[in-house]
């Protein structure tokens, strides 16, 4: 007997507080209000009124979904995971980000952000939130629980997904903003490893089952290149003049602009592209990543 196809159409989780109870109704795009009332099993009388709120349970990227809480994400490898990631909530994480040494933005086409307000408006609201293909996660070092007295551990920075394409089963690991205190440690390795596992593991193993995960960086950014290659990313290409850097940036591709260039005072940046694809993942890279994130610094 053939199985019914999985319903992948977008849904909203409608959370309703009523008589001290919390009721969640999954609402489809064409669902009538009468069915919502019936599904919630609300015994309402004339004149009754309930305030209901929509809560984002998933950030949708076409047919792909990144959990708004990665507790389930880390539980699949709970014995080997040394960090915890959660969807970055500005009210909770931005102040923590500015309480620790911040990463360098020298090679990045955005930042730096001098204040939490700048970070929120410039990065979160300006670049990440407008595009559903972008998701940012906060990274915590779980080995520091006893030292900090915080059950979350020590806040270590942020990392995320970008350029997600559901039709092409591909995305990019980006927004890598790990504090210098935690760079070249198990934290960066675990952060990248967990995102790789979630992206490339098949749905039966708790992942998205993607075919391709990309890493892009400046060819001059040696630490970024080394981090990617250490995690199993393979070099694929070198693209010239891919970005026009903001005026504040002092590192570009060291190439002169031609006379008459519309932006003569803005540096250009080349881009090195690396990737891990599903066939790499199934023929050794998955085991390689598992081994790396099993280590403790």
mmCIF file of C-alpha atoms in Angstrom:
data_model
loop_
_atom_site.group_PDB
_atom_site.id
_atom_site.type_symbol
_atom_site.label_atom_id
_atom_site.label_comp_id
_atom_site.label_asym_id
_atom_site.label_seq_id
_atom_site.Cartn_x
_atom_site.Cartn_y
_atom_site.Cartn_z
ATOM 1 C CA UNK A 1 0.000 0.000 0.000
ATOM 2 C CA UNK A 2 1.451 3.360 -1.027
ATOM 3 C CA UNK A 3 1.913 5.966 1.679
ATOM 4 C CA UNK A 4 0.245 9.355 1.420
ATOM 5 C CA UNK A 5 2.703 12.114 0.465
ATOM 6 C CA UNK A 6 3.948 14.231 3.358
ATOM 7 C CA UNK A 7 2.145 17.538 3.690
ATOM 8 C CA UNK A 8 4.892 20.153 3.353
ATOM 9 C CA UNK A 9 2.638 23.178 2.856
ATOM 10 C CA UNK A 10 3.363 26.076 5.250
ATOM 11 C CA UNK A 11 1.426 26.114 8.521
ATOM 12 C CA UNK A 12 1.060 28.448 11.478
ATOM 13 C CA UNK A 13 0.996 27.194 15.041
ATOM 14 C CA UNK A 14 -1.777 29.206 16.720
ATOM 15 C CA UNK A 15 -1.266 29.207 20.500
ATOM 16 C CA UNK A 16 -4.443 29.944 22.463
ATOM 17 C CA UNK A 17 -4.638 30.498 26.221
ATOM 18 C CA UNK A 18 -8.101 29.599 27.524
ATOM 19 C CA UNK A 19 -9.327 28.798 31.058
ATOM 20 C CA UNK A 20 -5.766 28.248 32.229
ATOM 21 C CA UNK A 21 -5.042 25.812 29.415
ATOM 22 C CA UNK A 22 -2.665 26.260 26.486
ATOM 23 C CA UNK A 23 -4.035 24.984 23.169
ATOM 24 C CA UNK A 24 -2.060 24.797 19.928
ATOM 25 C CA UNK A 25 -3.844 24.582 16.577
ATOM 26 C CA UNK A 26 -1.974 24.003 13.311
ATOM 27 C CA UNK A 27 -3.486 26.440 10.821
ATOM 28 C CA UNK A 28 -3.176 25.928 7.069
ATOM 29 C CA UNK A 29 -3.383 28.737 4.521
ATOM 30 C CA UNK A 30 -6.886 27.827 3.333
ATOM 31 C CA UNK A 31 -8.288 26.864 6.744
ATOM 32 C CA UNK A 32 -11.629 28.455 7.635
ATOM 33 C CA UNK A 33 -12.115 30.137 10.999
ATOM 34 C CA UNK A 34 -14.906 27.713 11.863
ATOM 35 C CA UNK A 35 -12.463 24.824 11.610
ATOM 36 C CA UNK A 36 -10.011 26.640 13.876
ATOM 37 C CA UNK A 37 -12.676 26.928 16.575
ATOM 38 C CA UNK A 38 -13.610 23.271 16.108
ATOM 39 C CA UNK A 39 -9.995 22.084 16.203
ATOM 40 C CA UNK A 40 -9.353 24.035 19.412
ATOM 41 C CA UNK A 41 -12.453 22.468 21.025
ATOM 42 C CA UNK A 42 -13.374 25.799 22.585
ATOM 43 C CA UNK A 43 -16.662 25.830 24.473
ATOM 44 C CA UNK A 44 -17.298 29.508 23.958
ATOM 45 C CA UNK A 45 -20.528 31.344 24.558
ATOM 46 C CA UNK A 46 -21.873 34.502 22.981
ATOM 47 C CA UNK A 47 -19.792 37.479 24.019
ATOM 48 C CA UNK A 48 -16.702 35.397 24.923
ATOM 49 C CA UNK A 49 -13.427 36.697 23.571
ATOM 50 C CA UNK A 50 -9.980 35.069 23.576
ATOM 51 C CA UNK A 51 -6.643 36.649 22.720
ATOM 52 C CA UNK A 52 -4.641 34.284 20.486
ATOM 53 C CA UNK A 53 -1.052 34.750 19.382
ATOM 54 C CA UNK A 54 0.944 33.339 16.485
ATOM 55 C CA UNK A 55 4.283 31.912 17.549
ATOM 56 C CA UNK A 56 7.017 31.190 15.020
ATOM 57 C CA UNK A 57 7.935 27.554 15.546
ATOM 58 C CA UNK A 58 10.021 27.280 12.401
ATOM 59 C CA UNK A 59 11.819 29.702 10.131
ATOM 60 C CA UNK A 60 10.714 28.476 6.728
ATOM 61 C CA UNK A 61 13.040 28.380 3.741
ATOM 62 C CA UNK A 62 10.711 26.990 1.132
ATOM 63 C CA UNK A 63 10.304 23.361 2.125
ATOM 64 C CA UNK A 64 13.232 23.572 4.529
ATOM 65 C CA UNK A 65 12.813 24.401 8.196
ATOM 66 C CA UNK A 66 15.403 25.433 10.754
ATOM 67 C CA UNK A 67 14.146 24.826 14.314
ATOM 68 C CA UNK A 68 13.586 27.936 16.363
ATOM 69 C CA UNK A 69 15.075 25.957 19.256
ATOM 70 C CA UNK A 70 17.914 23.549 18.572
ATOM 71 C CA UNK A 71 17.502 21.482 21.725
ATOM 72 C CA UNK A 72 16.266 18.623 19.545
ATOM 73 C CA UNK A 73 19.124 19.347 17.172
ATOM 74 C CA UNK A 74 21.750 18.779 19.843
ATOM 75 C CA UNK A 75 19.987 15.842 21.470
ATOM 76 C CA UNK A 76 20.638 13.652 18.447
ATOM 77 C CA UNK A 77 24.332 13.826 19.323
ATOM 78 C CA UNK A 78 23.988 14.629 23.011
ATOM 79 C CA UNK A 79 26.929 12.468 24.059
ATOM 80 C CA UNK A 80 29.333 14.093 21.634
ATOM 81 C CA UNK A 81 28.056 17.662 21.642
ATOM 82 C CA UNK A 82 29.934 20.144 23.796
ATOM 83 C CA UNK A 83 27.895 23.194 22.907
ATOM 84 C CA UNK A 84 24.261 24.146 22.679
ATOM 85 C CA UNK A 85 22.806 26.347 19.967
ATOM 86 C CA UNK A 86 19.489 28.148 19.969
ATOM 87 C CA UNK A 87 17.823 30.574 17.624
ATOM 88 C CA UNK A 88 19.329 33.937 18.379
ATOM 89 C CA UNK A 89 16.783 36.123 20.183
ATOM 90 C CA UNK A 90 17.955 39.748 20.201
ATOM 91 C CA UNK A 91 16.501 40.520 23.619
ATOM 92 C CA UNK A 92 18.346 37.584 25.168
ATOM 93 C CA UNK A 93 21.603 37.329 23.256
ATOM 94 C CA UNK A 94 22.725 40.712 21.943
ATOM 95 C CA UNK A 95 23.773 42.033 25.345
ATOM 96 C CA UNK A 96 25.657 38.780 25.974
ATOM 97 C CA UNK A 97 27.412 39.228 22.615
ATOM 98 C CA UNK A 98 28.660 42.654 23.714
ATOM 99 C CA UNK A 99 29.768 41.440 27.141
ATOM 100 C CA UNK A 100 32.582 39.323 25.643
ATOM 101 C CA UNK A 101 35.457 40.111 23.247
ATOM 102 C CA UNK A 102 33.872 40.476 19.830
ATOM 103 C CA UNK A 103 35.098 38.859 16.612
ATOM 104 C CA UNK A 104 36.853 40.656 13.785
ATOM 105 C CA UNK A 105 34.811 41.862 10.820
ATOM 106 C CA UNK A 106 37.901 42.697 8.737
ATOM 107 C CA UNK A 107 37.174 40.263 5.898
ATOM 108 C CA UNK A 108 33.386 40.457 6.065
ATOM 109 C CA UNK A 109 31.199 42.669 3.851
ATOM 110 C CA UNK A 110 29.247 43.878 6.892
ATOM 111 C CA UNK A 111 30.021 45.287 10.332
ATOM 112 C CA UNK A 112 31.586 46.127 12.650
ATOM 113 C CA UNK A 113 28.743 47.157 14.921
ATOM 114 C CA UNK A 114 29.848 49.365 17.773
ATOM 115 C CA UNK A 115 26.771 49.013 19.971
ATOM 116 C CA UNK A 116 24.001 46.459 20.586
ATOM 117 C CA UNK A 117 21.586 48.835 18.864
ATOM 118 C CA UNK A 118 23.834 48.935 15.778
ATOM 119 C CA UNK A 119 24.081 45.136 15.788
ATOM 120 C CA UNK A 120 20.321 44.733 16.034
ATOM 121 C CA UNK A 121 19.456 47.287 13.360
ATOM 122 C CA UNK A 122 22.379 46.629 11.034
ATOM 123 C CA UNK A 123 22.777 42.849 11.110
ATOM 124 C CA UNK A 124 19.651 41.287 12.578
ATOM 125 C CA UNK A 125 16.988 43.635 11.216
ATOM 126 C CA UNK A 126 18.961 44.829 8.195
ATOM 127 C CA UNK A 127 20.392 41.598 6.792
ATOM 128 C CA UNK A 128 19.103 38.483 8.537
ATOM 129 C CA UNK A 129 15.437 38.938 9.388
ATOM 130 C CA UNK A 130 14.269 40.278 5.993
ATOM 131 C CA UNK A 131 15.379 37.086 4.208
ATOM 132 C CA UNK A 132 13.797 33.807 5.319
ATOM 133 C CA UNK A 133 16.797 31.998 3.840
ATOM 134 C CA UNK A 134 18.843 33.424 6.738
ATOM 135 C CA UNK A 135 18.850 32.013 10.255
ATOM 136 C CA UNK A 136 21.139 33.038 13.116
ATOM 137 C CA UNK A 137 21.908 30.879 16.146
ATOM 138 C CA UNK A 138 23.507 31.732 19.463
ATOM 139 C CA UNK A 139 26.370 29.453 20.510
ATOM 140 C CA UNK A 140 27.078 28.412 24.092
ATOM 141 C CA UNK A 141 30.030 26.484 25.474
ATOM 142 C CA UNK A 142 28.447 23.797 27.629
ATOM 143 C CA UNK A 143 31.762 22.854 29.227
ATOM 144 C CA UNK A 144 31.651 26.172 31.120
ATOM 145 C CA UNK A 145 28.444 25.471 33.077
ATOM 146 C CA UNK A 146 30.210 24.968 36.413
ATOM 147 C CA UNK A 147 32.501 27.952 35.842
ATOM 148 C CA UNK A 148 29.723 30.387 34.939
ATOM 149 C CA UNK A 149 26.991 28.985 37.162
ATOM 150 C CA UNK A 150 24.679 29.360 34.161
ATOM 151 C CA UNK A 151 22.909 26.163 33.022
ATOM 152 C CA UNK A 152 23.380 27.347 29.439
ATOM 153 C CA UNK A 153 27.158 27.589 29.836
ATOM 154 C CA UNK A 154 29.231 30.466 28.465
ATOM 155 C CA UNK A 155 27.972 32.551 25.575
ATOM 156 C CA UNK A 156 30.505 32.170 22.752
ATOM 157 C CA UNK A 157 29.069 34.018 19.756
ATOM 158 C CA UNK A 158 26.839 33.317 16.785
ATOM 159 C CA UNK A 159 26.672 31.266 13.589
ATOM 160 C CA UNK A 160 23.968 30.664 11.033
ATOM 161 C CA UNK A 161 22.588 29.589 7.691
ATOM 162 C CA UNK A 162 22.276 31.756 4.586
ATOM 163 C CA UNK A 163 21.309 31.464 0.920
ATOM 164 C CA UNK A 164 19.044 28.490 1.526
ATOM 165 C CA UNK A 165 17.372 27.006 -1.544
ATOM 166 C CA UNK A 166 14.636 24.453 -0.951
ATOM 167 C CA UNK A 167 14.268 23.534 -4.639
ATOM 168 C CA UNK A 168 18.005 22.872 -4.915
ATOM 169 C CA UNK A 169 18.453 21.301 -1.455
ATOM 170 C CA UNK A 170 21.355 23.605 -0.664
ATOM 171 C CA UNK A 171 22.413 26.304 1.788
ATOM 172 C CA UNK A 172 25.463 28.106 3.140
ATOM 173 C CA UNK A 173 26.978 28.225 6.625
ATOM 174 C CA UNK A 174 27.516 31.912 7.281
ATOM 175 C CA UNK A 175 27.430 34.694 9.889
ATOM 176 C CA UNK A 176 30.319 32.982 11.720
ATOM 177 C CA UNK A 177 30.873 35.389 14.630
ATOM 178 C CA UNK A 178 32.680 33.420 17.336
ATOM 179 C CA UNK A 179 34.392 35.404 20.085
ATOM 180 C CA UNK A 180 38.224 35.309 20.017
ATOM 181 C CA UNK A 181 38.064 33.627 23.439
ATOM 182 C CA UNK A 182 36.519 30.555 21.804
ATOM 183 C CA UNK A 183 38.182 30.517 18.394
ATOM 184 C CA UNK A 184 40.415 27.530 17.590
ATOM 185 C CA UNK A 185 38.675 25.515 20.307
ATOM 186 C CA UNK A 186 36.057 22.777 20.410
ATOM 187 C CA UNK A 187 33.373 25.495 20.300
ATOM 188 C CA UNK A 188 33.940 26.543 16.691
ATOM 189 C CA UNK A 189 34.348 22.907 15.649
ATOM 190 C CA UNK A 190 31.119 21.877 17.363
ATOM 191 C CA UNK A 191 29.168 24.844 16.008
ATOM 192 C CA UNK A 192 30.125 24.117 12.410
ATOM 193 C CA UNK A 193 29.758 20.376 12.936
ATOM 194 C CA UNK A 194 26.248 20.617 14.342
ATOM 195 C CA UNK A 195 25.081 22.785 11.466
ATOM 196 C CA UNK A 196 26.624 20.344 8.976
ATOM 197 C CA UNK A 197 24.912 17.407 10.659
ATOM 198 C CA UNK A 198 21.530 19.083 10.709
ATOM 199 C CA UNK A 199 21.819 20.131 7.074
ATOM 200 C CA UNK A 200 23.210 16.912 5.578
ATOM 201 C CA UNK A 201 21.814 14.106 7.733
ATOM 202 C CA UNK A 202 18.743 12.496 6.197
ATOM 203 C CA UNK A 203 15.323 13.327 7.701
ATOM 204 C CA UNK A 204 15.206 9.849 9.236
ATOM 205 C CA UNK A 205 18.234 10.854 11.312
ATOM 206 C CA UNK A 206 16.807 14.230 12.306
ATOM 207 C CA UNK A 207 18.374 16.287 9.531
ATOM 208 C CA UNK A 208 17.177 18.165 6.466
ATOM 209 C CA UNK A 209 18.654 15.780 3.905
ATOM 210 C CA UNK A 210 20.264 18.521 1.822
ATOM 211 C CA UNK A 211 22.617 17.758 -1.034
ATOM 212 C CA UNK A 212 25.030 20.652 -0.654
ATOM 213 C CA UNK A 213 26.388 22.949 2.075
ATOM 214 C CA UNK A 214 28.585 25.871 1.010
ATOM 215 C CA UNK A 215 31.274 27.883 2.791
ATOM 216 C CA UNK A 216 32.432 31.193 1.283
ATOM 217 C CA UNK A 217 35.168 33.502 2.501
ATOM 218 C CA UNK A 218 37.872 35.898 1.431
ATOM 219 C CA UNK A 219 40.922 34.056 0.035
ATOM 220 C CA UNK A 220 42.997 36.214 2.396
ATOM 221 C CA UNK A 221 41.126 34.951 5.466
ATOM 222 C CA UNK A 222 43.428 32.083 6.385
ATOM 223 C CA UNK A 223 41.701 31.068 9.660
ATOM 224 C CA UNK A 224 38.334 30.784 7.908
ATOM 225 C CA UNK A 225 39.775 28.647 5.127
ATOM 226 C CA UNK A 226 41.542 26.384 7.623
ATOM 227 C CA UNK A 227 38.407 25.994 9.743
ATOM 228 C CA UNK A 228 36.371 24.970 6.702
ATOM 229 C CA UNK A 229 38.947 22.515 5.360
ATOM 230 C CA UNK A 230 39.394 20.998 8.803
ATOM 231 C CA UNK A 231 35.666 20.244 8.869
ATOM 232 C CA UNK A 232 35.814 18.495 5.503
ATOM 233 C CA UNK A 233 34.860 21.281 3.099
ATOM 234 C CA UNK A 234 36.483 20.925 -0.319
ATOM 235 C CA UNK A 235 37.741 23.851 -2.383
ATOM 236 C CA UNK A 236 35.629 24.315 -5.503
ATOM 237 C CA UNK A 237 36.254 27.693 -7.001
ATOM 238 C CA UNK A 238 37.791 31.136 -6.903
ATOM 239 C CA UNK A 239 35.569 34.018 -7.993
ATOM 240 C CA UNK A 240 37.059 37.441 -8.668
ATOM 241 C CA UNK A 241 35.498 40.811 -7.836
ATOM 242 C CA UNK A 242 32.439 39.261 -6.223
ATOM 243 C CA UNK A 243 31.842 42.008 -3.653
ATOM 244 C CA UNK A 244 32.205 45.752 -3.296
ATOM 245 C CA UNK A 245 33.314 46.298 0.275
ATOM 246 C CA UNK A 246 31.889 49.065 2.487
ATOM 247 C CA UNK A 247 33.936 52.242 2.791
ATOM 248 C CA UNK A 248 35.072 51.361 6.307
ATOM 249 C CA UNK A 249 36.816 48.185 5.121
ATOM 250 C CA UNK A 250 40.613 48.232 4.678
ATOM 251 C CA UNK A 251 41.103 44.696 3.298
ATOM 252 C CA UNK A 252 40.058 43.847 -0.250
ATOM 253 C CA UNK A 253 41.651 41.916 -3.078
ATOM 254 C CA UNK A 254 44.675 44.218 -3.375
ATOM 255 C CA UNK A 255 43.703 45.031 -6.965
ATOM 256 C CA UNK A 256 43.475 48.538 -8.393
ATOM 257 C CA UNK A 257 40.192 49.804 -9.823
ATOM 258 C CA UNK A 258 40.182 51.125 -13.373
ATOM 259 C CA UNK A 259 39.872 54.817 -14.156
ATOM 260 C CA UNK A 260 36.252 55.892 -14.199
ATOM 261 C CA UNK A 261 35.062 53.167 -11.806
ATOM 262 C CA UNK A 262 31.709 54.294 -10.276
ATOM 263 C CA UNK A 263 32.983 53.411 -6.807
ATOM 264 C CA UNK A 264 36.707 54.203 -7.009
ATOM 265 C CA UNK A 265 37.233 54.451 -3.245
ATOM 266 C CA UNK A 266 35.592 51.114 -2.361
ATOM 267 C CA UNK A 267 37.715 47.979 -2.340
ATOM 268 C CA UNK A 268 36.733 44.827 -4.192
ATOM 269 C CA UNK A 269 36.765 41.338 -2.676
ATOM 270 C CA UNK A 270 37.360 37.981 -4.276
ATOM 271 C CA UNK A 271 35.668 34.881 -2.876
ATOM 272 C CA UNK A 272 36.854 31.336 -2.277
ATOM 273 C CA UNK A 273 34.036 28.780 -2.388
ATOM 274 C CA UNK A 274 34.169 25.434 -0.594
ATOM 275 C CA UNK A 275 31.461 22.830 -0.124
ATOM 276 C CA UNK A 276 30.460 19.546 1.479
ATOM 277 C CA UNK A 277 28.001 17.561 -0.636
ATOM 278 C CA UNK A 278 25.824 14.594 0.259
ATOM 279 C CA UNK A 279 28.175 12.095 -1.390
ATOM 280 C CA UNK A 280 31.131 13.494 0.604
ATOM 281 C CA UNK A 281 28.986 13.207 3.716
ATOM 282 C CA UNK A 282 28.046 9.586 3.118
ATOM 283 C CA UNK A 283 31.585 8.468 2.232
ATOM 284 C CA UNK A 284 33.534 9.590 5.265
ATOM 285 C CA UNK A 285 32.935 13.265 6.058
ATOM 286 C CA UNK A 286 30.070 12.497 8.452
ATOM 287 C CA UNK A 287 32.298 10.170 10.478
ATOM 288 C CA UNK A 288 35.124 12.723 10.299
ATOM 289 C CA UNK A 289 32.868 15.457 11.711
ATOM 290 C CA UNK A 290 31.553 13.133 14.436
ATOM 291 C CA UNK A 291 35.130 12.448 15.481
ATOM 292 C CA UNK A 292 36.033 16.125 15.610
ATOM 293 C CA UNK A 293 33.081 17.220 17.701
ATOM 294 C CA UNK A 294 33.646 14.322 20.105
ATOM 295 C CA UNK A 295 36.870 15.932 21.271
ATOM 296 C CA UNK A 296 37.167 18.290 24.222
ATOM 297 C CA UNK A 297 39.560 21.218 24.000
#
